[in-house]
Coordinates of C-alpha atoms and ligand atoms in Angstrom, one line a residue:
M1 CA -69.7 -58.6 12.2
N2 CA -71.8 -61.7 12.6
I3 CA -70.8 -64.1 9.8
L4 CA -72.5 -67.2 8.5
I5 CA -70.7 -69.8 6.4
L6 CA -72.7 -72.5 4.7
G7 CA -71.1 -76.0 4.3
S8 CA -69.4 -78.8 6.2
G9 CA -66.2 -79.8 4.5
G10 CA -62.5 -79.1 4.7
R11 CA -63.1 -76.1 2.5
E12 CA -65.5 -74.6 5.0
H13 CA -63.2 -75.3 7.9
A14 CA -60.4 -73.5 6.1
L15 CA -62.7 -70.5 5.3
A16 CA -63.9 -70.4 8.9
W17 CA -60.2 -70.5 10.2
A18 CA -59.2 -67.6 7.9
V19 CA -62.3 -65.5 8.7
K20 CA -61.9 -66.0 12.4
Q21 CA -58.4 -64.5 12.3
N22 CA -59.9 -61.2 11.1
P23 CA -60.7 -58.8 14.0
K24 CA -63.8 -57.7 12.1
C25 CA -65.4 -61.1 12.9
D26 CA -67.4 -60.9 16.1
R27 CA -69.5 -64.0 15.9
L28 CA -69.0 -67.0 13.5
I29 CA -71.6 -69.5 12.7
V30 CA -71.1 -72.4 10.3
A31 CA -74.0 -74.5 9.1
P32 CA -73.9 -77.5 9.4
G33 CA -70.2 -77.6 10.1
N34 CA -68.2 -80.5 11.5
A35 CA -66.2 -81.6 14.6
G36 CA -63.2 -79.5 13.7
I37 CA -65.2 -76.4 12.9
A38 CA -67.0 -76.7 16.2
D39 CA -63.7 -75.8 17.9
I40 CA -63.7 -72.3 16.4
A41 CA -67.4 -71.6 15.6
W42 CA -70.9 -72.4 16.5
C43 CA -72.1 -75.2 14.3
A44 CA -75.9 -74.9 13.6
A45 CA -78.1 -77.7 12.2
L46 CA -79.7 -76.1 9.2
D47 CA -80.9 -77.4 5.8
I48 CA -78.6 -75.3 3.6
L49 CA -80.5 -76.1 0.4
D50 CA -83.7 -74.6 1.8
G51 CA -83.4 -70.9 1.0
A52 CA -86.4 -69.8 3.2
A53 CA -84.9 -71.6 6.2
V54 CA -81.5 -70.1 5.6
V55 CA -83.0 -66.6 5.3
A56 CA -85.0 -67.1 8.5
F57 CA -81.9 -68.3 10.3
A58 CA -79.9 -65.3 9.1
E59 CA -82.6 -63.0 10.4
E60 CA -82.9 -64.7 13.7
H61 CA -79.1 -64.4 14.3
A62 CA -78.6 -60.9 12.9
I63 CA -76.1 -62.1 10.3
D64 CA -74.1 -59.3 8.5
F65 CA -72.3 -61.5 5.9
V66 CA -73.0 -64.9 4.4
I67 CA -70.3 -67.0 2.6
V68 CA -71.7 -69.9 0.6
G69 CA -69.2 -72.8 0.4
P70 CA -70.5 -75.6 -1.8
E71 CA -72.2 -75.5 -5.3
A72 CA -75.4 -77.2 -4.2
P73 CA -77.0 -74.3 -2.4
L74 CA -75.8 -71.9 -5.2
A75 CA -77.5 -74.2 -7.7
A76 CA -80.6 -74.1 -5.6
G77 CA -80.7 -70.3 -5.6
V78 CA -79.9 -69.8 -1.9
A79 CA -77.6 -66.8 -2.6
D80 CA -80.5 -65.2 -4.6
D81 CA -82.9 -65.7 -1.7
L82 CA -80.4 -64.2 0.8
R83 CA -79.7 -61.2 -1.3
A84 CA -83.5 -60.7 -2.0
A85 CA -83.9 -60.6 1.8
G86 CA -81.2 -57.9 2.1
F87 CA -78.2 -60.0 3.2
T88 CA -74.7 -59.3 1.9
T89 CA -73.8 -62.7 0.4
F90 CA -70.6 -64.1 -1.2
G91 CA -71.6 -66.4 -4.0
P92 CA -73.2 -66.3 -7.5
S93 CA -76.9 -66.3 -8.4
K94 CA -78.6 -69.5 -9.6
D95 CA -78.4 -68.2 -13.2
A96 CA -74.7 -67.4 -12.9
A97 CA -74.0 -70.8 -11.3
Q98 CA -74.8 -72.4 -14.6
L99 CA -71.1 -71.9 -15.3
E100 CA -70.8 -75.0 -13.1
T101 CA -74.2 -76.7 -13.4
S102 CA -74.3 -76.9 -17.2
K103 CA -71.3 -77.7 -19.3
G104 CA -73.2 -76.8 -22.5
F105 CA -73.9 -73.3 -21.0
T106 CA -70.3 -72.8 -20.3
K107 CA -69.3 -73.8 -23.8
E108 CA -71.8 -71.3 -25.3
I109 CA -70.4 -68.6 -23.1
C110 CA -66.8 -69.4 -24.2
D111 CA -67.8 -69.3 -27.8
A112 CA -69.7 -66.0 -27.4
A113 CA -66.7 -64.5 -25.4
G114 CA -64.1 -65.9 -27.8
A115 CA -62.4 -67.7 -24.9
P116 CA -60.1 -70.5 -25.9
T117 CA -61.5 -74.0 -25.0
A118 CA -61.8 -77.4 -26.6
A119 CA -63.9 -77.7 -29.8
W120 CA -67.3 -79.2 -28.8
A121 CA -70.8 -80.3 -29.8
R122 CA -73.9 -81.2 -27.7
F123 CA -76.3 -84.1 -28.2
T124 CA -79.5 -85.5 -26.7
E125 CA -79.7 -88.5 -29.1
V126 CA -77.4 -91.4 -29.3
E127 CA -77.1 -91.8 -33.1
P128 CA -75.9 -88.2 -34.0
A129 CA -73.6 -88.3 -31.0
K130 CA -72.0 -91.5 -32.3
A131 CA -71.7 -90.2 -35.8
Y132 CA -69.8 -87.2 -34.4
L133 CA -67.5 -89.5 -32.5
Q134 CA -66.8 -91.5 -35.7
D135 CA -66.1 -88.3 -37.5
K136 CA -63.6 -86.9 -34.8
G137 CA -62.0 -90.1 -33.7
A138 CA -60.2 -90.9 -30.3
P139 CA -58.9 -89.7 -27.9
I140 CA -62.0 -87.7 -27.2
V141 CA -63.9 -86.5 -24.1
V142 CA -67.6 -87.3 -23.3
K143 CA -69.3 -85.2 -20.5
A144 CA -72.8 -85.3 -18.9
D145 CA -74.1 -81.8 -19.2
G146 CA -75.2 -81.4 -15.6
L147 CA -73.8 -81.9 -12.1
A148 CA -72.7 -85.5 -11.6
A149 CA -70.6 -85.5 -8.5
G150 CA -67.4 -85.4 -10.4
K151 CA -68.2 -88.6 -12.2
G152 CA -69.8 -87.3 -15.4
V153 CA -66.6 -87.0 -17.5
V154 CA -65.0 -89.8 -19.5
V155 CA -61.7 -89.1 -21.1
A156 CA -61.9 -91.8 -23.8
M157 CA -58.7 -93.1 -25.3
T158 CA -60.7 -95.4 -27.8
L159 CA -63.9 -94.9 -29.8
D160 CA -65.4 -98.0 -28.0
E161 CA -64.9 -96.3 -24.6
A162 CA -66.4 -93.1 -26.0
E163 CA -69.5 -94.9 -27.5
A164 CA -70.0 -96.7 -24.2
A165 CA -70.0 -93.4 -22.3
V166 CA -72.6 -92.0 -24.7
D167 CA -74.8 -95.1 -24.2
D168 CA -74.4 -94.8 -20.4
M169 CA -75.1 -91.1 -20.1
L170 CA -77.9 -90.8 -22.6
G171 CA -79.3 -94.1 -21.3
G172 CA -79.9 -92.5 -17.9
A173 CA -76.9 -93.5 -15.8
F174 CA -76.7 -89.9 -14.4
G175 CA -80.4 -89.2 -14.5
E176 CA -81.3 -85.6 -15.6
A177 CA -77.6 -84.5 -15.5
G178 CA -77.0 -86.8 -18.4
A179 CA -80.0 -86.0 -20.5
E180 CA -77.6 -84.1 -22.7
V181 CA -74.0 -84.8 -23.4
V182 CA -71.2 -82.5 -24.5
I183 CA -68.5 -84.2 -26.6
E184 CA -65.1 -82.4 -26.6
E185 CA -61.8 -82.4 -28.3
F186 CA -59.1 -84.0 -26.1
M187 CA -56.7 -81.3 -24.9
R188 CA -53.0 -82.0 -24.1
G189 CA -51.0 -80.1 -21.6
E190 CA -50.6 -79.6 -17.9
E191 CA -53.7 -78.8 -15.7
A192 CA -53.9 -76.1 -13.1
S193 CA -56.6 -74.2 -11.2
F194 CA -56.9 -70.5 -11.2
F195 CA -59.1 -68.7 -8.6
V196 CA -60.6 -65.2 -9.3
L197 CA -62.8 -63.1 -7.1
C198 CA -65.5 -61.3 -9.0
D199 CA -67.9 -58.5 -8.0
G200 CA -70.1 -58.6 -11.1
E201 CA -67.8 -56.3 -13.0
H202 CA -64.2 -56.5 -11.8
A203 CA -62.0 -59.6 -11.4
L204 CA -59.2 -60.0 -8.9
P205 CA -56.8 -63.0 -9.2
F206 CA -57.0 -64.9 -5.9
G207 CA -54.4 -67.6 -6.2
T208 CA -53.4 -70.7 -8.2
A209 CA -53.2 -74.3 -7.2
Q210 CA -52.9 -77.9 -8.5
D211 CA -54.7 -80.8 -7.0
H212 CA -54.2 -84.6 -7.3
K213 CA -57.5 -86.1 -8.5
R214 CA -56.5 -89.7 -8.6
V215 CA -56.6 -91.9 -5.5
G216 CA -53.2 -93.6 -6.1
E217 CA -49.6 -92.5 -5.9
G218 CA -48.1 -91.4 -9.3
D219 CA -51.6 -90.1 -10.1
T220 CA -53.1 -93.6 -10.8
G221 CA -56.4 -95.3 -10.1
P222 CA -59.9 -93.9 -9.9
N223 CA -60.8 -90.2 -9.7
T224 CA -61.7 -88.7 -6.3
G225 CA -62.7 -85.2 -5.2
G226 CA -59.0 -84.5 -4.7
M227 CA -56.3 -86.2 -2.5
G228 CA -54.1 -83.2 -2.0
A229 CA -53.2 -79.8 -3.4
Y230 CA -50.5 -77.2 -3.4
S231 CA -50.3 -73.5 -4.1
P232 CA -48.9 -71.7 -6.1
A233 CA -49.0 -73.8 -9.3
P234 CA -45.6 -73.4 -11.0
V235 CA -47.1 -73.9 -14.5
L236 CA -49.4 -70.9 -13.9
T237 CA -46.7 -68.3 -14.2
D238 CA -47.6 -64.6 -14.0
A239 CA -47.4 -64.5 -17.8
V240 CA -49.9 -67.4 -18.2
A241 CA -52.1 -65.9 -15.5
D242 CA -52.1 -62.5 -17.3
R243 CA -53.0 -64.2 -20.6
A244 CA -55.8 -66.2 -18.9
M245 CA -57.3 -63.0 -17.4
E246 CA -57.3 -61.2 -20.7
E247 CA -58.3 -64.1 -23.0
I248 CA -60.6 -66.1 -20.8
I249 CA -61.7 -64.6 -17.5
K250 CA -62.5 -61.0 -18.4
P251 CA -64.4 -61.9 -21.6
T252 CA -66.4 -64.5 -19.7
L253 CA -67.4 -62.0 -17.0
A254 CA -68.3 -59.4 -19.7
E255 CA -70.5 -62.0 -21.5
M256 CA -72.2 -62.9 -18.3
A257 CA -73.0 -59.3 -17.5
K258 CA -74.2 -58.8 -21.0
R259 CA -76.7 -61.7 -20.5
G260 CA -78.1 -60.1 -17.4
M261 CA -76.4 -62.5 -15.0
P262 CA -73.3 -60.7 -13.6
Y263 CA -71.0 -63.1 -11.8
Q264 CA -70.2 -62.4 -8.1
G265 CA -68.2 -64.8 -5.9
V266 CA -65.2 -66.9 -6.6
L267 CA -64.7 -68.2 -10.1
Y268 CA -62.6 -71.4 -10.1
A269 CA -61.2 -72.0 -13.6
G270 CA -59.6 -75.3 -14.6
F271 CA -57.0 -74.7 -17.4
M272 CA -55.1 -76.9 -19.7
I273 CA -51.8 -75.2 -20.3
E274 CA -49.7 -76.1 -23.3
E275 CA -46.6 -74.0 -24.3
G276 CA -47.7 -71.1 -22.2
A277 CA -51.2 -71.0 -23.7
P278 CA -54.1 -71.6 -21.3
R279 CA -57.4 -73.1 -22.5
L280 CA -60.5 -73.6 -20.4
V281 CA -61.4 -77.1 -19.2
E282 CA -64.2 -76.1 -16.9
Y283 CA -65.5 -73.5 -14.5
N284 CA -66.7 -74.1 -10.9
V285 CA -68.6 -71.5 -9.0
R286 CA -67.1 -72.1 -5.6
F287 CA -63.7 -72.7 -4.1
G288 CA -62.0 -76.1 -4.9
D289 CA -61.9 -78.6 -2.1
P290 CA -59.0 -79.2 -1.1
E291 CA -57.6 -76.2 -3.1
C292 CA -59.3 -73.7 -0.7
Q293 CA -57.3 -75.1 2.2
V294 CA -54.0 -74.1 0.6
L295 CA -55.3 -70.7 -0.5
M296 CA -56.7 -69.8 3.0
M297 CA -53.4 -71.0 4.6
R298 CA -51.6 -68.5 2.4
L299 CA -54.1 -65.6 2.6
G300 CA -55.2 -65.7 6.3
A301 CA -57.3 -62.9 7.7
Q302 CA -57.4 -60.7 4.5
A303 CA -59.6 -63.4 2.8
L304 CA -62.6 -62.0 4.7
D305 CA -62.0 -58.4 3.6
L306 CA -61.6 -59.5 0.0
M307 CA -64.7 -61.7 -0.1
Q308 CA -66.6 -58.9 1.4
A309 CA -65.3 -56.5 -1.2
A310 CA -66.5 -58.9 -3.9
A311 CA -69.9 -59.2 -2.4
E312 CA -70.2 -55.4 -2.1
G313 CA -68.9 -54.5 -5.6
R314 CA -65.7 -53.0 -4.3
L315 CA -63.1 -55.1 -6.1
A316 CA -61.8 -52.3 -8.4
D317 CA -59.6 -51.0 -5.6
A318 CA -58.8 -54.2 -3.9
R319 CA -55.4 -55.9 -3.7
V320 CA -54.2 -59.2 -2.5
N321 CA -51.2 -59.0 -0.1
W322 CA -49.2 -62.0 -1.3
A323 CA -46.3 -63.4 0.6
D324 CA -43.6 -65.3 -1.3
D325 CA -44.7 -68.6 0.2
H326 CA -46.0 -72.1 -0.6
A327 CA -48.7 -74.2 1.0
M328 CA -49.6 -77.9 0.7
T329 CA -52.5 -80.0 2.0
V330 CA -52.6 -83.8 2.2
V331 CA -56.0 -85.5 2.4
L332 CA -56.5 -88.3 4.9
A333 CA -59.3 -90.5 3.6
A334 CA -61.2 -93.5 4.9
E335 CA -59.9 -96.9 3.6
G336 CA -62.0 -97.8 0.6
Y337 CA -62.6 -94.3 -0.7
P338 CA -63.6 -93.4 -3.4
G339 CA -65.5 -96.7 -3.3
T340 CA -67.4 -97.9 -0.2
Y341 CA -65.9 -97.2 3.2
E342 CA -66.8 -97.5 6.8
K343 CA -68.0 -94.6 8.9
G344 CA -67.6 -94.2 12.7
S345 CA -63.9 -95.2 13.2
V346 CA -62.2 -93.2 16.0
I347 CA -59.4 -90.8 15.1
H348 CA -56.7 -90.3 17.9
G349 CA -53.9 -87.8 18.3
L350 CA -55.8 -84.7 17.1
D351 CA -55.6 -82.9 20.5
D352 CA -51.8 -82.8 20.5
L353 CA -51.4 -81.4 17.0
P354 CA -50.0 -77.9 16.5
E355 CA -52.6 -75.3 15.4
T356 CA -50.7 -72.3 14.2
S357 CA -50.8 -69.9 11.3
T358 CA -48.5 -72.2 9.3
Q359 CA -49.7 -75.7 10.3
M360 CA -53.3 -76.8 10.7
V361 CA -55.3 -80.0 10.3
F362 CA -58.6 -79.0 8.7
H363 CA -61.5 -81.4 9.2
A364 CA -63.5 -82.5 6.2
G365 CA -65.7 -85.5 7.3
T366 CA -65.7 -85.7 11.0
G367 CA -68.2 -85.8 13.9
T368 CA -68.2 -86.3 17.6
Q369 CA -69.4 -89.5 19.3
D370 CA -69.2 -90.1 23.1
G371 CA -66.6 -87.3 23.3
K372 CA -64.4 -88.8 20.6
T373 CA -63.7 -87.5 17.0
V374 CA -64.9 -90.0 14.5
A375 CA -64.8 -90.3 10.7
T376 CA -68.1 -89.5 9.0
G377 CA -67.1 -89.2 5.3
G378 CA -64.7 -90.4 2.6
R379 CA -62.3 -87.5 2.8
V380 CA -61.9 -86.9 6.5
L381 CA -58.9 -84.7 7.3
N382 CA -56.7 -82.2 5.5
A383 CA -53.2 -81.8 6.9
T384 CA -52.2 -78.4 5.7
A385 CA -49.0 -76.4 6.1
R386 CA -47.2 -73.3 4.7
G387 CA -43.4 -72.7 4.2
A388 CA -40.9 -70.7 2.4
S389 CA -40.6 -73.4 -0.2
L390 CA -42.9 -76.2 -1.4
K391 CA -40.5 -78.7 0.1
E392 CA -40.7 -77.0 3.5
A393 CA -44.5 -76.9 3.2
R394 CA -44.5 -80.5 2.2
D395 CA -42.4 -81.6 5.1
A396 CA -44.5 -79.7 7.6
A397 CA -47.8 -81.1 6.2
Y398 CA -46.5 -84.7 6.3
S399 CA -45.3 -84.2 9.9
L400 CA -49.0 -83.5 10.8
V401 CA -50.1 -86.5 8.8
D402 CA -47.7 -88.7 10.7
A403 CA -48.9 -87.4 14.1
V404 CA -52.5 -88.5 13.4
D405 CA -53.3 -91.9 14.8
W406 CA -56.1 -93.4 12.5
P407 CA -55.5 -97.0 11.4
Q408 CA -58.7 -96.9 9.2
G409 CA -57.4 -94.0 7.1
F410 CA -55.0 -93.7 4.2
H411 CA -53.2 -91.0 2.3
R412 CA -50.9 -90.4 -0.6
R413 CA -47.2 -89.8 0.2
D414 CA -46.4 -88.0 -3.1
I415 CA -48.5 -84.9 -3.1
G416 CA -46.7 -82.2 -5.1
W417 CA -44.4 -84.7 -6.9
R418 CA -44.6 -83.0 -10.3
A419 CA -43.8 -79.5 -8.9
L420 CA -41.1 -80.8 -6.6
E421 CA -39.4 -82.7 -9.4
S422 CA -39.3 -79.6 -11.6
D423 CA -37.7 -77.5 -8.8
Ligands
AMP501 P1 -64.2 -81.6 -15.6 O1 -65.1 -82.2 -14.6 O2 -64.8 -81.0 -16.8 O3 -63.1 -80.8 -15.0 O4 -63.3 -82.9 -16.1 C1 -62.6 -83.7 -15.2 C2 -61.2 -84.0 -15.7 O5 -61.3 -84.6 -17.0 C3 -60.4 -82.7 -15.9 O6 -59.8 -82.3 -14.7 C4 -59.4 -83.1 -16.9 O7 -58.3 -83.9 -16.3 C5 -60.2 -84.1 -17.8 N1 -60.7 -83.4 -19.0 C6 -61.9 -82.8 -19.1 N2 -62.0 -82.2 -20.3 C7 -60.9 -82.5 -21.0 C8 -60.5 -82.3 -22.3 N3 -61.2 -81.6 -23.2 N4 -59.3 -82.7 -22.7 C9 -58.5 -83.4 -21.8 N5 -58.9 -83.7 -20.6 C10 -60.0 -83.3 -20.2
LIG502 N1 -60.8 -80.5 -6.0 C1 -61.6 -80.4 -7.1 C2 -62.9 -79.6 -6.8 O1 -63.1 -79.0 -5.8 O2 -63.7 -79.6 -7.7

């Protein structure tokens, strides 16, 4: 099979790494890719938001299967264009991608499906939004409706903060994405991520993970795209996962099918779990990054067969072959991230690292300059490892971190602390 993966982050390196282990994979192309991906696949320069260009590329290279990594091409309808041109494609349609691109849409679906989530209301005008805030009181959560690069959510501990967020968002701080705000009840509990493969009709649980969104140790400081993750998530026990499937995931998929927008691809559900009861925080329509890295480390080659089964509507008979193992990934980021940071610093030590089925440094934001690997983004490397216990995975991941020589980078030393403490 000739396989095309769209994207350029650590998520796509991990996907490429897993896919490449499957003997079905003859040729692997990643567009646009990065310096680490270039070691295992051909990286092609391609505008992945341009559906016509992606289709033309897939035709030219006789692609049999396309995996769409990030949300932006899904939101742009690239999966629809590929399918219309006859390509088997993993990833939801533009309509179904509204589960990530519109928070108001997701809330409507939850209500129609009877899926437990925070009580909510949506507003386009400041005055009624503030009246609602006054009525409900703090803590309360204010969200820009659309995609805002992870920055459109304010968990307000005071009414002042909540009102300022409404002023900001409806005042245009997020452009179109904030033309409407969703105001939500503040939910207490422990957060975890649940990944489900969907083929439009059937759903297959594909793993659990927890990430660390804050930049600083002890989960402090500003939000990031994620500074590290581990799988499985202890709080998402089999009993909680079964409940989430019956109460949240299956009703959501049934409602989507009923509306003529069946969901195909991976559905990434963020839950708040309190006393064994999951409630939906949000959906994403792609793998989490860096959560994907720990899932792929645990799944290996079978990930390709399962994603293909999802794209071809064959999930009813599919099974995941789980090992009783744990994985962890630690993000190495450029000093200054998530604020401003320098690009172009040279990373040493990468050539001497182990690259095995249990230890791998995935590249997120790297490029090649004069034969050297340089940092090109905020999150740059993902040191990832698998072990019989979370502690074993942690020790192996940090041994990779410590072997990287990159003075302009930083990382958190405490990834997994909550799960390790409760061991
Ligand atoms: P979202 O982009 O919707 O996932 O929100 C980002 C983060 O804000 C989540 O991961 C939660 O930590 C927090 N959050 C969002 N909605 C709520 C809520 N209703 N109650 C408590 N925390 C929330
Ligand atoms: N790590 C969070 C995300 O991918 O959205």
